Tab-separated table of C-alpha atoms in Angstrom:
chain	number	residue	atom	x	y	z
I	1	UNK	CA	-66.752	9.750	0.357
I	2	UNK	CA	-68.721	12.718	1.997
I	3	UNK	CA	-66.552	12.084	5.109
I	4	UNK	CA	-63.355	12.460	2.747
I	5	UNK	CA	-64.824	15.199	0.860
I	6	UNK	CA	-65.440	17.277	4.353
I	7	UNK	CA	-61.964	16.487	5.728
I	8	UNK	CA	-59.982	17.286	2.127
I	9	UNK	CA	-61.746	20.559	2.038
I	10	UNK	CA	-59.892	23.577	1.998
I	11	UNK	CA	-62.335	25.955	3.619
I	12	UNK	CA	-62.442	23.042	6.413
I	13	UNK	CA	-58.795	22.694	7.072
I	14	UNK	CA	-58.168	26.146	7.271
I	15	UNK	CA	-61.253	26.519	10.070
I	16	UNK	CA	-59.521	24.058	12.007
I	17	UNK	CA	-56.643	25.627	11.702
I	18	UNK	CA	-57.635	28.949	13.175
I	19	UNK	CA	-60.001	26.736	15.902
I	20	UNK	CA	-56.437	25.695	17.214
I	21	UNK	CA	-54.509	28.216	16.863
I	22	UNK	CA	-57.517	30.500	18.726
I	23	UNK	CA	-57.551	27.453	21.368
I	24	UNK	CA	-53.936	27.298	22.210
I	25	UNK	CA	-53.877	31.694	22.410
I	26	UNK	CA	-56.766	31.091	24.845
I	27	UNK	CA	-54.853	28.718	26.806
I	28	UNK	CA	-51.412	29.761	26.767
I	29	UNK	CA	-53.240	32.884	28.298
I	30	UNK	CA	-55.126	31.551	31.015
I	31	UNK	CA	-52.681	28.629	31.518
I	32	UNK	CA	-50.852	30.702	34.499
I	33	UNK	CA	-54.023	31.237	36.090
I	34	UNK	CA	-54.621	27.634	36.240
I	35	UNK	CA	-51.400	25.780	36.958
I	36	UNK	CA	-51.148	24.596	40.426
I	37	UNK	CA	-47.910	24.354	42.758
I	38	UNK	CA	-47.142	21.122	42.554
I	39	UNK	CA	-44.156	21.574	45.366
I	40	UNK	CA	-45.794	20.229	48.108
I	41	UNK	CA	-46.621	16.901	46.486
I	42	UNK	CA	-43.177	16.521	44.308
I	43	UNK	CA	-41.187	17.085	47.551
I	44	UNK	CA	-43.870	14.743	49.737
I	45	UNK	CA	-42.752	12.118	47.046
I	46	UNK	CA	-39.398	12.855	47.533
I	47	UNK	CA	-39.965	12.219	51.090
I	48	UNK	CA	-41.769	9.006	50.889
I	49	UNK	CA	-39.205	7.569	48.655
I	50	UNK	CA	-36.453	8.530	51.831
I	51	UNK	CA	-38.668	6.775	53.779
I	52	UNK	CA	-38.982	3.555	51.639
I	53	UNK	CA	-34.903	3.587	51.455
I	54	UNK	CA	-35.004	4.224	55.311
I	55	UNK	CA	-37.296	0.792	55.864
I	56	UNK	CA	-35.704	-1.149	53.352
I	57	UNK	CA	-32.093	-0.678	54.523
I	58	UNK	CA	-33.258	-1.419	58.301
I	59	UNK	CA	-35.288	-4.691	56.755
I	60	UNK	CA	-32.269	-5.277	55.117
I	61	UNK	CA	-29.898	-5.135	58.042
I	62	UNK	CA	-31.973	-6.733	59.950
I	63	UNK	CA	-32.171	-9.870	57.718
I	64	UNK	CA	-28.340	-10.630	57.580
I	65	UNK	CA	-29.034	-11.352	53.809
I	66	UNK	CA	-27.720	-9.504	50.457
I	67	UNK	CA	-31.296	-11.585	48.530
I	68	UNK	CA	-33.529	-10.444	51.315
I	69	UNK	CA	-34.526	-7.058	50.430
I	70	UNK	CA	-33.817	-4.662	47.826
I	71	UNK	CA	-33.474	-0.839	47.859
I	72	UNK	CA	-34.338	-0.731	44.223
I	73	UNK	CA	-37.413	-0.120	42.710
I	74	UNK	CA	-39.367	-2.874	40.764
I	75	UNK	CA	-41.432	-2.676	37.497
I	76	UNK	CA	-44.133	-5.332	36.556
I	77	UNK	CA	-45.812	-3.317	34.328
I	78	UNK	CA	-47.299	-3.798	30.922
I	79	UNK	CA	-44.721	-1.871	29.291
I	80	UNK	CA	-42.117	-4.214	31.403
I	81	UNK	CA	-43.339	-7.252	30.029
I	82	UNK	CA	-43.388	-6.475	26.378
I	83	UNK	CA	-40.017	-4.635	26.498
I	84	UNK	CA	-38.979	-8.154	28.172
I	85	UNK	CA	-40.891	-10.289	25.537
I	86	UNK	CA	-39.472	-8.508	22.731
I	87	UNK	CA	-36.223	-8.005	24.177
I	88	UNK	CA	-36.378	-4.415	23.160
I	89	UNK	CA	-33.539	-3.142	25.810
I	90	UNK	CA	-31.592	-5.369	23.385
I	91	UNK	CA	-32.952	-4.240	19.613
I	92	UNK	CA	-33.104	-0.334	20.933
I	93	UNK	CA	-30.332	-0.641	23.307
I	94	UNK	CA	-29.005	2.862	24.018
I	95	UNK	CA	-26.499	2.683	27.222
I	96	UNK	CA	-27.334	6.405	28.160
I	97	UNK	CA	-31.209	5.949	28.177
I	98	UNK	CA	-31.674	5.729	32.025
I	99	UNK	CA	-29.104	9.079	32.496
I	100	UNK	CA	-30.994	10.821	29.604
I	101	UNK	CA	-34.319	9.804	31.941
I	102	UNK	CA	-33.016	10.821	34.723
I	103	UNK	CA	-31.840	13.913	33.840
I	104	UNK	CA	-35.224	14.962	32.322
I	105	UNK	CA	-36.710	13.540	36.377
I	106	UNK	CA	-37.974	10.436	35.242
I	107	UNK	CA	-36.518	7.735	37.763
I	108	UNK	CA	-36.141	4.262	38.283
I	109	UNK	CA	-36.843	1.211	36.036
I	110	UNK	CA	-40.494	1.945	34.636
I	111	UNK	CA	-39.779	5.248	32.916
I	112	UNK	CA	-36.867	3.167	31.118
I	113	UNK	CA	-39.148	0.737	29.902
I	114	UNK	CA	-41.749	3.367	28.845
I	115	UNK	CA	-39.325	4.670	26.728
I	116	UNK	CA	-38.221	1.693	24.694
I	117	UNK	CA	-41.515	0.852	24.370
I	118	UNK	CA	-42.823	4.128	23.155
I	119	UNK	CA	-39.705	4.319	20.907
I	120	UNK	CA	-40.751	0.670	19.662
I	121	UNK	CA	-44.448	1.717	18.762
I	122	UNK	CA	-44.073	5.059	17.650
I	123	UNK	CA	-42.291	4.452	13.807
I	124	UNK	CA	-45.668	1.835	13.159
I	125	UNK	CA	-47.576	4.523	14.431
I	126	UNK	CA	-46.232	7.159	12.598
I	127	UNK	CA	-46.035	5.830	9.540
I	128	UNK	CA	-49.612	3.774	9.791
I	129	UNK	CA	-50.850	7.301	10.124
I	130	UNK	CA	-48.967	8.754	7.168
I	131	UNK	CA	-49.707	5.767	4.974
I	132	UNK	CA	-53.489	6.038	5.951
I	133	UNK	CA	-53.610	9.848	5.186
I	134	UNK	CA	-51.672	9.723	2.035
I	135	UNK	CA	-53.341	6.583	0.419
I	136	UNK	CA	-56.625	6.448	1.653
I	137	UNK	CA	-57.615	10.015	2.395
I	138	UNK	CA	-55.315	12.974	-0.060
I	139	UNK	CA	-52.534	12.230	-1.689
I	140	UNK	CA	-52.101	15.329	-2.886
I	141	UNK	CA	-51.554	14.218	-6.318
I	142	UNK	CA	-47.928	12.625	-5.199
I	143	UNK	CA	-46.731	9.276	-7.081
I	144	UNK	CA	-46.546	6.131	-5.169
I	145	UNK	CA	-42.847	6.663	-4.510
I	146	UNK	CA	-43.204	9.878	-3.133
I	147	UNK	CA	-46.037	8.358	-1.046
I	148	UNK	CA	-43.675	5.426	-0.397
I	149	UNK	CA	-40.804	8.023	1.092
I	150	UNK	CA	-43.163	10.233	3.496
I	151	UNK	CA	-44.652	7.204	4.913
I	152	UNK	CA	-40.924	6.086	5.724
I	153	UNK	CA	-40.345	9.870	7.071
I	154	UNK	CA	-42.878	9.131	9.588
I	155	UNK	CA	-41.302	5.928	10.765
I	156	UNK	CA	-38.106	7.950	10.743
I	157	UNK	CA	-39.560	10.655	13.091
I	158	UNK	CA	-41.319	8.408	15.063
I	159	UNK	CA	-38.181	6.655	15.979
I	160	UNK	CA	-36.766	9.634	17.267
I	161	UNK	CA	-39.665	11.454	18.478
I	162	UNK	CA	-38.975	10.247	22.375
I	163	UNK	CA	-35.966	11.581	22.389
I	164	UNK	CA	-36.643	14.655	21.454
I	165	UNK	CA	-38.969	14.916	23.835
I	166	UNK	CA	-36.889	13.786	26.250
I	167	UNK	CA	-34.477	16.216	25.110
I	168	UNK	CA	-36.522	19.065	25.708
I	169	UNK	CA	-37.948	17.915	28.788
I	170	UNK	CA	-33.985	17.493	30.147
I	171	UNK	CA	-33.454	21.027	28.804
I	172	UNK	CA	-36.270	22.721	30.611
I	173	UNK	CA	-35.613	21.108	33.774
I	174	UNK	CA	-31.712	22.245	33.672
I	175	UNK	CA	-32.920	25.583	32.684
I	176	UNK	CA	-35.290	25.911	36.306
I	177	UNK	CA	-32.002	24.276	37.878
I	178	UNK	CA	-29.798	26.475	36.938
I	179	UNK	CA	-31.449	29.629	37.251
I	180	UNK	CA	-32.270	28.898	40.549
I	181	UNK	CA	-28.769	27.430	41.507
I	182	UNK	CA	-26.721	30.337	42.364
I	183	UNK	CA	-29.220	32.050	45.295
I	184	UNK	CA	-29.516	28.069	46.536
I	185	UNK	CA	-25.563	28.217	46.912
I	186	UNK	CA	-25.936	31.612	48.463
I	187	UNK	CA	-28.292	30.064	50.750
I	188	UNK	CA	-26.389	27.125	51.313
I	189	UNK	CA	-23.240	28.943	52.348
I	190	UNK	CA	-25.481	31.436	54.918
I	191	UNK	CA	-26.148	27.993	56.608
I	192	UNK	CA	-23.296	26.298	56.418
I	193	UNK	CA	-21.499	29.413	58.086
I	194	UNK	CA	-24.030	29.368	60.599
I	195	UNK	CA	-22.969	26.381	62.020
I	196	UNK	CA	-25.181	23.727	60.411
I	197	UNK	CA	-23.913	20.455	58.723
I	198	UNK	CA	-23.906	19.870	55.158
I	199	UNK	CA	-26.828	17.780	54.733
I	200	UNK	CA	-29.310	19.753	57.584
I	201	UNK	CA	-28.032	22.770	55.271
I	202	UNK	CA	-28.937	21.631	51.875
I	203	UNK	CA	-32.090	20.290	53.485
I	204	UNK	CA	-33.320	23.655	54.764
I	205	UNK	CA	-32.244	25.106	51.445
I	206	UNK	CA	-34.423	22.172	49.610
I	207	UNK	CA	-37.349	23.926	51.793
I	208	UNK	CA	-36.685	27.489	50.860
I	209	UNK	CA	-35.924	27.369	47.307
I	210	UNK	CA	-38.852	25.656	46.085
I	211	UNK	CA	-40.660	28.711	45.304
I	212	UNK	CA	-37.978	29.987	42.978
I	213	UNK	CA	-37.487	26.325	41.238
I	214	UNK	CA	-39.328	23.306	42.356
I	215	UNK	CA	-36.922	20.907	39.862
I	216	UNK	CA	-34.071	22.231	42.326
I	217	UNK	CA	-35.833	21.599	45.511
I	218	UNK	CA	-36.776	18.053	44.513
I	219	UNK	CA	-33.289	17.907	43.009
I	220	UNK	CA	-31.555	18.791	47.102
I	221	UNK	CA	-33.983	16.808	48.762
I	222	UNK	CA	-32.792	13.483	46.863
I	223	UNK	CA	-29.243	15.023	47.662
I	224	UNK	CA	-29.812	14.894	51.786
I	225	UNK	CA	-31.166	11.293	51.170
I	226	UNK	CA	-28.182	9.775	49.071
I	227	UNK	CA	-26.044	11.738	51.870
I	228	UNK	CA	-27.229	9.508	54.230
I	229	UNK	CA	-27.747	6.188	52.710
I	230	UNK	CA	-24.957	5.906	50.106
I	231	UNK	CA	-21.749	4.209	51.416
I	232	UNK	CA	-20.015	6.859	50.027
I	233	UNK	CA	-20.555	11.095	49.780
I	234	UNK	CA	-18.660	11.409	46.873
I	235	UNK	CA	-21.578	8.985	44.916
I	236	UNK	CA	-24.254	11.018	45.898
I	237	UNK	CA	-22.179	14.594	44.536
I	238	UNK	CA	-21.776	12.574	41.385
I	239	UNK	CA	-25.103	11.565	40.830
I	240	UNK	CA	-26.606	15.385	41.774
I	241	UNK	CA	-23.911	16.470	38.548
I	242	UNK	CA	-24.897	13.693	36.042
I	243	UNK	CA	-28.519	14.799	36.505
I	244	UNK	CA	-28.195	17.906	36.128
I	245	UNK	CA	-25.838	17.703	33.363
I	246	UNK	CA	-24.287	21.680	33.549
I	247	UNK	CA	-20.846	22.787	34.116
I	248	UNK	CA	-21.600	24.950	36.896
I	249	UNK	CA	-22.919	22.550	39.203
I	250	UNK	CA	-20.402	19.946	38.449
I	251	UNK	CA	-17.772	22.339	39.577
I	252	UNK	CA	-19.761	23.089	42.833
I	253	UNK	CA	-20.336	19.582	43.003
I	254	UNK	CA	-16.333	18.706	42.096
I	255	UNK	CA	-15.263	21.487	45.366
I	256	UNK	CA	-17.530	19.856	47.523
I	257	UNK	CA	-16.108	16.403	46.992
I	258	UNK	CA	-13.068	17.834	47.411
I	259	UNK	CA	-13.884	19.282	50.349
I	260	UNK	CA	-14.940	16.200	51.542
I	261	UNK	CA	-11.396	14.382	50.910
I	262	UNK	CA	-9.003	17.238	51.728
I	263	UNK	CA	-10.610	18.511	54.902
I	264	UNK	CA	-10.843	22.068	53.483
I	265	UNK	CA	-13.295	24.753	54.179
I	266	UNK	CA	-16.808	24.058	52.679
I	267	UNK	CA	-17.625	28.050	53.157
I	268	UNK	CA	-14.918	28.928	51.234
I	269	UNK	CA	-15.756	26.756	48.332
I	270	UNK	CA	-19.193	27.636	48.416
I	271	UNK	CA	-18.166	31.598	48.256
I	272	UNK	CA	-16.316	30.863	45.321
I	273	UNK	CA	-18.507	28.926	43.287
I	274	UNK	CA	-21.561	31.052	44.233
I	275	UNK	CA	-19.394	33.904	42.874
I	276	UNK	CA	-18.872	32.054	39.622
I	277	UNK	CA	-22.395	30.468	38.988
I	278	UNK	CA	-23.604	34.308	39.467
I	279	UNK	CA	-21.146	35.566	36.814
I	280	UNK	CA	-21.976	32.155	34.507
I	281	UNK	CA	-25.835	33.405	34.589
I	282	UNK	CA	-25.074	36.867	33.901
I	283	UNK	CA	-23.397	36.146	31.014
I	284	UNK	CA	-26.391	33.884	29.887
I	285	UNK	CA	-28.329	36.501	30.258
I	286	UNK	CA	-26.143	38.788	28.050
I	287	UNK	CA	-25.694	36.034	25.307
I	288	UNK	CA	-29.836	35.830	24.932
I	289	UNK	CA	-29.849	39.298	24.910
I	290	UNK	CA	-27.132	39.677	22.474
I	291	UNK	CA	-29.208	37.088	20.132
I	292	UNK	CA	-32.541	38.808	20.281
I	293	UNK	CA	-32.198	41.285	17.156
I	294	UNK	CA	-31.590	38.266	14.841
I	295	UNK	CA	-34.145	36.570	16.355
I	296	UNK	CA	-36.498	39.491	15.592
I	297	UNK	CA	-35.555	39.569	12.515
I	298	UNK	CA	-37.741	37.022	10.730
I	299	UNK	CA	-41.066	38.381	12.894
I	300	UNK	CA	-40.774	41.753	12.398
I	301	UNK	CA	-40.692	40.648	8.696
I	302	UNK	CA	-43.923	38.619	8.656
I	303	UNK	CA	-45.603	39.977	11.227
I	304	UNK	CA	-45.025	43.580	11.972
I	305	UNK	CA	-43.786	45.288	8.759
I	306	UNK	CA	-47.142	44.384	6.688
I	307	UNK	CA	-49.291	45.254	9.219
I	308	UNK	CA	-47.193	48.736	9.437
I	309	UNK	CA	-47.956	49.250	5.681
I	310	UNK	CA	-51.765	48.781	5.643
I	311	UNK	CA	-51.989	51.419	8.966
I	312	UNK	CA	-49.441	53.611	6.800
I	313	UNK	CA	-50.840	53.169	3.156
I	314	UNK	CA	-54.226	52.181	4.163
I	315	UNK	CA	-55.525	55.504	4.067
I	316	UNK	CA	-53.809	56.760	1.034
I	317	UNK	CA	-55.074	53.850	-0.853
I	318	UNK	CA	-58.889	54.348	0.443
I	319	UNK	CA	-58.459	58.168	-0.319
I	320	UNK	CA	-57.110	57.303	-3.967
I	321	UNK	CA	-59.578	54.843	-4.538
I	322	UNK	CA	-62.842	57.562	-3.195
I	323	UNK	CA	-61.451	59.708	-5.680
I	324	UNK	CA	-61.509	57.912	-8.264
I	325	UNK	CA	-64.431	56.178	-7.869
I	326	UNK	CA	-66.244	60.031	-7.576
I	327	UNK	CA	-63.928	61.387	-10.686
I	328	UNK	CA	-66.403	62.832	-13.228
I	329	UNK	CA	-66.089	61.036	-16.566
């Protein structure tokens, strides 16, 4: 009960509180002091997966056989076998789980199996941890019922926590992308009016744009390597839009197939849609801007306005109060 008693406690929970808040001020400060470029290693594992699809396919050709080798990635994992057991892809079946994956940069068979595992366990989880709160620890005076409906809350949120954070993960990723995106089509067209081919072009610009957004770097790179082992260009274009789910590049991407087929200019198309991916940010930019007043609305409320009226009234109130207190009776 003393364990209860010290976790229940107001004084306690509030400590903690302001221990984590004071923690994550502390490291959202020093946090870009601390992060590492990861470029290097993202497009090294970029590489090495080119390099796996370069020794397959010749282990492949030189077999003669379709059941010989395999360009596709295996998963034996622990997460593999109870998805399989349980026949989870089945129960949680969701047909746009490995394009929601890969959007966010998770690849290949495992990270789809992570995911309907983690979106198996999480509802117990969740609502194990509400239940055991609620009924064991406070209960915040709450009937059973109302006990009964938070614990099924929890399930409910733990059911869709994954995507969620898949969500956001997707929607940081396209954010880098695209921000990056229209000096990587400037880029590309320098080189592609230079003389250079498509694919030595959007390799070089792969190397040069990491700085500005490594998601788009490692994003090109897989580009040059579907351009060369795909049977067909216009499947590896595809693929580069569906991951990056955003209009702008599946335009560029839609030009460049189109290109492809029709045998027309690719400098001209990449002028173009350079042109409009420039304009397309610029108004992003002006929409955010446009949407920060309301935004500040609500802060300014909380945060700024009181503080304003103790640094106004503060010494008004003090001065009243002196005299008062020194007022002869």
């Amino acid at each position: 009960m003393g364990l209860v008693a010290t976790l229940t406690n107001p004084q306690n929970i509030v400590g903690a509180v302001t221990a984590i808040v004071a923690f994550a001020t502390i490291v959202t400060l020093a946090k870009p002091y601390l992060v590492s470029s990861s470029l290097e290693s993202r497009l090294k594992s970029v590489t090495t997966r080119r390099e796996e699809l370069r020794r397959k396919s010749r282990e492949a050709l030189a077999s003669k056989s379709v059941g010989a080798s395999s360009l596709r990635h295996s998963d034996e994992g622990l997460y593999k076998k109870v998805v399989d057991r349980l026949q989870l892809s089945r129960l949680l079946e969701d047909p746009k789980v490995a394009e929601k994956l890969a959007q966010a940069g998770y690849r290949g068979p495992k990270p789809v199996s992570t995911f309907y595992f983690f979106r198996f366990v999480l509802p117990f989880a969740f609502a194990a941890t509400t239940a055991f709160y609620l009924f064991l620890i406070n209960g915040f005076g709450l009937v059973v019922m109302t006990k009964i409906a938070a614990v099924v809350a929890g399930m409910t949120l733990g059911y869709y926590a994954p995507n969620v954070y898949i969500s956001n993960v997707a929607q940081k990723r396209r954010d880098s992308i695209v921000g990056a995106f229209p000096d990587a089509l400037d880029l590309l067209l320098i080189c592609v009016e230079s003389g250079m081919s498509v694919e030595a072009a959007i390799q070089k610009v792969s190397q040069e744009i990491g700085g500005a957004s490594i998601e788009l770097a490692e994003e090109l790179t897989l580009l040059t390597a579907e351009l060369s082992y795909l049977p067909e260009r216009r499947q590896a274009y595809e693929g580069l839009a569906r991951r990056t789910n955003h209009a702008g590049i599946k335009s560029v991407m839609t030009a460049m197939i189109q290109a492809e087929r029709y045998g027309t200019p690719v400098g001209s198309a990449l002028r173009v849609m350079a042109k409009e991916n420039r304009d397309m940010r610029l108004a992003e930019a002006e929409k955010k801007a446009a949407q920060l007043p309301a935004k500040l609305t609500v802060p300014m409320i909380i945060f700024f306005l009181p503080v304003l009226f103790v640094v106004i009234l503060g010494p008004a109130i003090l001065r009243a109060t002196d005299m008062m207190a020194h007022k002869p009776v």
